[in-house]
Coordinates of N, CA and C in Angstrom, one line a residue:
X14 N -96.9 -54.3 10.6 CA -96.1 -54.0 9.4 C -94.9 -55.0 9.4
X15 N -94.6 -55.5 8.2 CA -93.5 -56.4 8.0 C -92.2 -55.6 7.8
X16 N -91.1 -56.0 8.5 CA -89.9 -55.4 8.4 C -88.8 -56.4 8.0
X17 N -87.8 -55.9 7.3 CA -86.6 -56.7 7.0 C -85.6 -56.3 8.0
X18 N -85.2 -57.3 8.8 CA -84.4 -57.0 10.0 C -83.3 -58.1 10.2
X19 N -82.3 -57.8 10.9 CA -81.2 -58.7 11.2 C -81.6 -59.5 12.5
X20 N -81.4 -60.8 12.4 CA -81.6 -61.7 13.5 C -80.3 -62.3 13.9
X21 N -79.9 -62.2 15.2 CA -78.6 -62.7 15.6 C -78.5 -64.2 15.8
X22 N -77.4 -64.7 15.2 CA -77.2 -66.2 15.4 C -75.7 -66.3 15.7
X23 N -75.1 -67.4 15.8 CA -73.8 -67.7 16.1 C -73.5 -67.8 17.6
X24 N -72.2 -67.7 17.9 CA -71.9 -67.9 19.3 C -71.3 -66.6 20.0
X25 N -70.9 -66.7 21.2 CA -70.4 -65.5 21.8 C -69.2 -64.9 21.1
X26 N -69.2 -63.6 21.0 CA -68.1 -62.9 20.3 C -67.9 -63.3 18.9
X27 N -68.8 -64.0 18.3 CA -68.7 -64.4 16.9 C -70.1 -64.4 16.3
X28 N -70.7 -63.2 16.2 CA -72.1 -63.0 15.7 C -72.1 -63.1 14.3
X29 N -73.2 -63.8 13.8 CA -73.6 -63.9 12.4 C -75.0 -63.6 12.4
X30 N -75.5 -62.8 11.4 CA -76.8 -62.4 11.3 C -77.6 -63.0 10.1
X31 N -78.9 -63.3 10.4 CA -79.7 -63.7 9.3 C -80.5 -62.4 8.9
X32 N -80.8 -62.2 7.7 CA -81.7 -61.2 7.3 C -83.0 -61.8 7.0
X33 N -84.1 -61.4 7.8 CA -85.3 -62.0 7.8 C -86.5 -61.0 7.7
X34 N -87.6 -61.5 7.1 CA -88.8 -60.7 7.1 C -89.5 -61.1 8.4
X35 N -89.9 -60.1 9.2 CA -90.4 -60.4 10.5 C -91.5 -59.3 10.8
X36 N -92.5 -59.6 11.6 CA -93.5 -58.6 12.0 C -92.8 -57.6 12.9
X37 N -93.1 -56.4 12.6 CA -92.4 -55.2 13.3 C -92.6 -55.2 14.8
X38 N -93.6 -55.8 15.3 CA -93.9 -55.8 16.8 C -93.2 -56.9 17.5
X39 N -92.6 -57.9 16.8 CA -91.9 -59.0 17.5 C -90.5 -58.6 17.9
X40 N -89.9 -59.5 18.7 CA -88.6 -59.2 19.3 C -87.6 -59.6 18.2
X41 N -86.3 -59.3 18.5 CA -85.2 -59.6 17.6 C -85.1 -61.1 17.2
X42 N -85.2 -62.0 18.2 CA -85.1 -63.4 17.9 C -86.5 -64.1 17.8
X43 N -87.5 -63.3 17.5 CA -88.8 -63.9 17.4 C -89.0 -64.7 16.1
X44 N -90.2 -65.2 15.9 CA -90.4 -66.1 14.8 C -90.5 -65.3 13.5
X45 N -89.7 -65.7 12.6 CA -89.6 -64.8 11.3 C -90.6 -65.5 10.3
X46 N -91.0 -64.6 9.4 CA -92.0 -65.0 8.3 C -91.1 -65.6 7.1
X47 N -90.0 -65.1 6.9 CA -89.2 -65.7 5.8 C -87.7 -65.3 6.0
X48 N -86.8 -66.2 5.6 CA -85.4 -65.9 5.6 C -85.0 -65.5 4.2
X49 N -84.3 -64.3 4.1 CA -84.0 -63.9 2.8 C -82.5 -63.6 2.7
X50 N -81.6 -64.0 3.6 CA -80.2 -63.9 3.5 C -79.4 -63.9 4.8
X51 N -78.1 -63.7 4.7 CA -77.4 -63.6 5.9 C -76.2 -62.6 5.7
X52 N -75.7 -62.2 6.8 CA -74.6 -61.2 6.9 C -73.6 -61.6 8.0
X53 N -72.4 -61.7 7.6 CA -71.3 -62.0 8.5 C -70.4 -60.8 8.6
X54 N -70.5 -60.0 9.7 CA -69.8 -58.8 9.8 C -68.2 -59.0 10.0
X55 N -67.8 -60.1 10.5 CA -66.4 -60.3 10.8 C -65.7 -60.7 9.5
X56 N -66.2 -61.5 8.7 CA -65.6 -61.8 7.4 C -66.1 -60.9 6.3
X57 N -67.0 -60.1 6.6 CA -67.7 -59.1 5.7 C -68.3 -59.9 4.4
X58 N -69.0 -60.9 4.7 CA -69.7 -61.7 3.7 C -71.2 -61.4 3.8
X59 N -71.8 -61.3 2.6 CA -73.2 -61.1 2.5 C -73.8 -62.0 1.4
X60 N -75.0 -62.6 1.7 CA -75.7 -63.4 0.7 C -77.2 -63.0 0.8
X61 N -77.7 -62.5 -0.3 CA -79.1 -62.1 -0.3 C -79.9 -62.9 -1.4
X62 N -81.1 -63.3 -1.0 CA -82.0 -63.9 -2.0 C -82.8 -62.7 -2.7
X63 N -82.2 -62.1 -3.7 CA -82.7 -60.9 -4.3 C -84.1 -60.9 -4.8
X64 N -84.5 -62.0 -5.4 CA -86.0 -62.0 -5.8 C -86.9 -61.9 -4.6
X65 N -86.5 -62.6 -3.5 CA -87.4 -62.6 -2.3 C -87.4 -61.2 -1.7
X66 N -86.3 -60.5 -1.7 CA -86.2 -59.2 -1.1 C -87.0 -58.2 -1.9
X67 N -86.9 -58.3 -3.3 CA -87.7 -57.4 -4.2 C -89.2 -57.7 -4.0
X68 N -89.6 -59.0 -3.9 CA -91.0 -59.3 -3.7 C -91.5 -58.6 -2.4
X69 N -90.7 -58.7 -1.3 CA -91.2 -58.2 0.0 C -91.2 -56.7 0.0
X70 N -90.2 -56.1 -0.7 CA -90.3 -54.6 -0.8 C -91.4 -54.1 -1.6
X71 N -91.8 -54.9 -2.7 CA -92.9 -54.6 -3.5 C -94.3 -54.7 -2.7
X72 N -94.3 -55.6 -1.7 CA -95.5 -55.8 -0.9 C -95.6 -54.8 0.3
X73 N -94.5 -54.0 0.4 CA -94.5 -52.9 1.4 C -93.7 -53.2 2.6
X74 N -92.8 -54.1 2.6 CA -91.9 -54.4 3.8 C -90.9 -53.2 3.9
X75 N -90.6 -52.8 5.1 CA -89.7 -51.7 5.4 C -88.4 -52.2 6.0
X76 N -87.3 -52.0 5.3 CA -86.0 -52.5 5.8 C -85.5 -51.5 6.9
X77 N -84.8 -52.1 7.9 CA -84.2 -51.3 8.9 C -83.0 -50.6 8.3
X78 N -82.3 -49.8 9.1 CA -81.2 -49.0 8.5 C -80.0 -49.8 8.1
X79 N -79.7 -50.8 8.9 CA -78.5 -51.6 8.5 C -78.9 -52.5 7.4
X80 N -80.0 -53.1 7.3 CA -80.5 -53.9 6.2 C -80.6 -53.1 4.9
X81 N -80.9 -51.9 5.1 CA -81.0 -50.9 3.9 C -79.7 -50.7 3.3
X82 N -78.6 -50.5 4.3 CA -77.3 -50.3 3.8 C -76.7 -51.6 3.1
X83 N -77.0 -52.7 3.7 CA -76.5 -54.0 3.1 C -77.1 -54.2 1.7
X84 N -78.4 -53.9 1.6 CA -79.1 -54.1 0.3 C -78.6 -53.2 -0.7
X85 N -78.3 -51.9 -0.3 CA -77.8 -50.9 -1.2 C -76.4 -51.3 -1.8
X86 N -75.5 -51.9 -0.9 CA -74.3 -52.4 -1.4 C -74.5 -53.6 -2.4
X87 N -75.5 -54.4 -2.2 CA -75.7 -55.5 -3.1 C -76.4 -55.1 -4.3
X88 N -76.9 -53.9 -4.4 CA -77.6 -53.4 -5.6 C -79.0 -53.8 -5.7
X89 N -79.7 -54.0 -4.6 CA -81.1 -54.4 -4.6 C -82.0 -53.2 -5.0
X90 N -81.6 -52.0 -4.6 CA -82.5 -50.9 -4.8 C -82.4 -50.5 -6.3
X91 N -81.3 -50.6 -7.0 CA -81.3 -50.3 -8.4 C -82.3 -51.2 -9.2
X92 N -82.3 -52.5 -8.8 CA -83.2 -53.5 -9.4 C -84.7 -53.1 -9.0
X93 N -84.9 -52.7 -7.8 CA -86.2 -52.3 -7.3 C -86.7 -51.1 -8.1
X94 N -85.9 -50.1 -8.3 CA -86.4 -49.0 -9.0 C -86.6 -49.3 -10.5
X95 N -85.8 -50.2 -11.0 CA -86.1 -50.6 -12.5 C -87.4 -51.4 -12.6
X96 N -87.8 -52.2 -11.5 CA -89.0 -52.9 -11.6 C -90.2 -51.9 -11.4
X97 N -90.0 -50.9 -10.7 CA -91.1 -49.9 -10.5 C -91.4 -49.1 -11.7
X98 N -90.4 -48.9 -12.6 CA -90.7 -48.1 -13.8 C -91.3 -48.9 -14.9
X99 N -91.4 -50.2 -14.8 CA -92.0 -51.0 -15.8 C -93.5 -50.8 -15.9
X100 N -94.0 -50.8 -17.1 CA -95.5 -50.6 -17.2 C -96.0 -51.9 -17.7
X101 N -97.1 -52.4 -17.1 CA -97.7 -53.6 -17.5 C -98.9 -53.4 -18.4

C-alpha cells in the first residue's frame, strides 16, 4: 500500500520534512516513489504539489496522521471531495 508520509531531512536540531509517497513497508528514510511537498515545523512553512497529492489520493494512497493534518490545513481534502462528486 502506498502512503503519504514525512521523510526527515535537515541537520541536527533543525529538522525539515519532505512529504513523499512511499511504500508502506519501507522505512522512514527509504526510497520514495514521488516527492509531493515539504514541511518546515520550525518556521511553520508548508508547500504541497496539490495536483500530485490529489492524484495519489485518487489512486488509493493513505496519508499518515500528520500528513493528513497538514493537507487539511492546505485545503487538499475540500478539493478532493469536489473531484469525487463530479460525474463523467
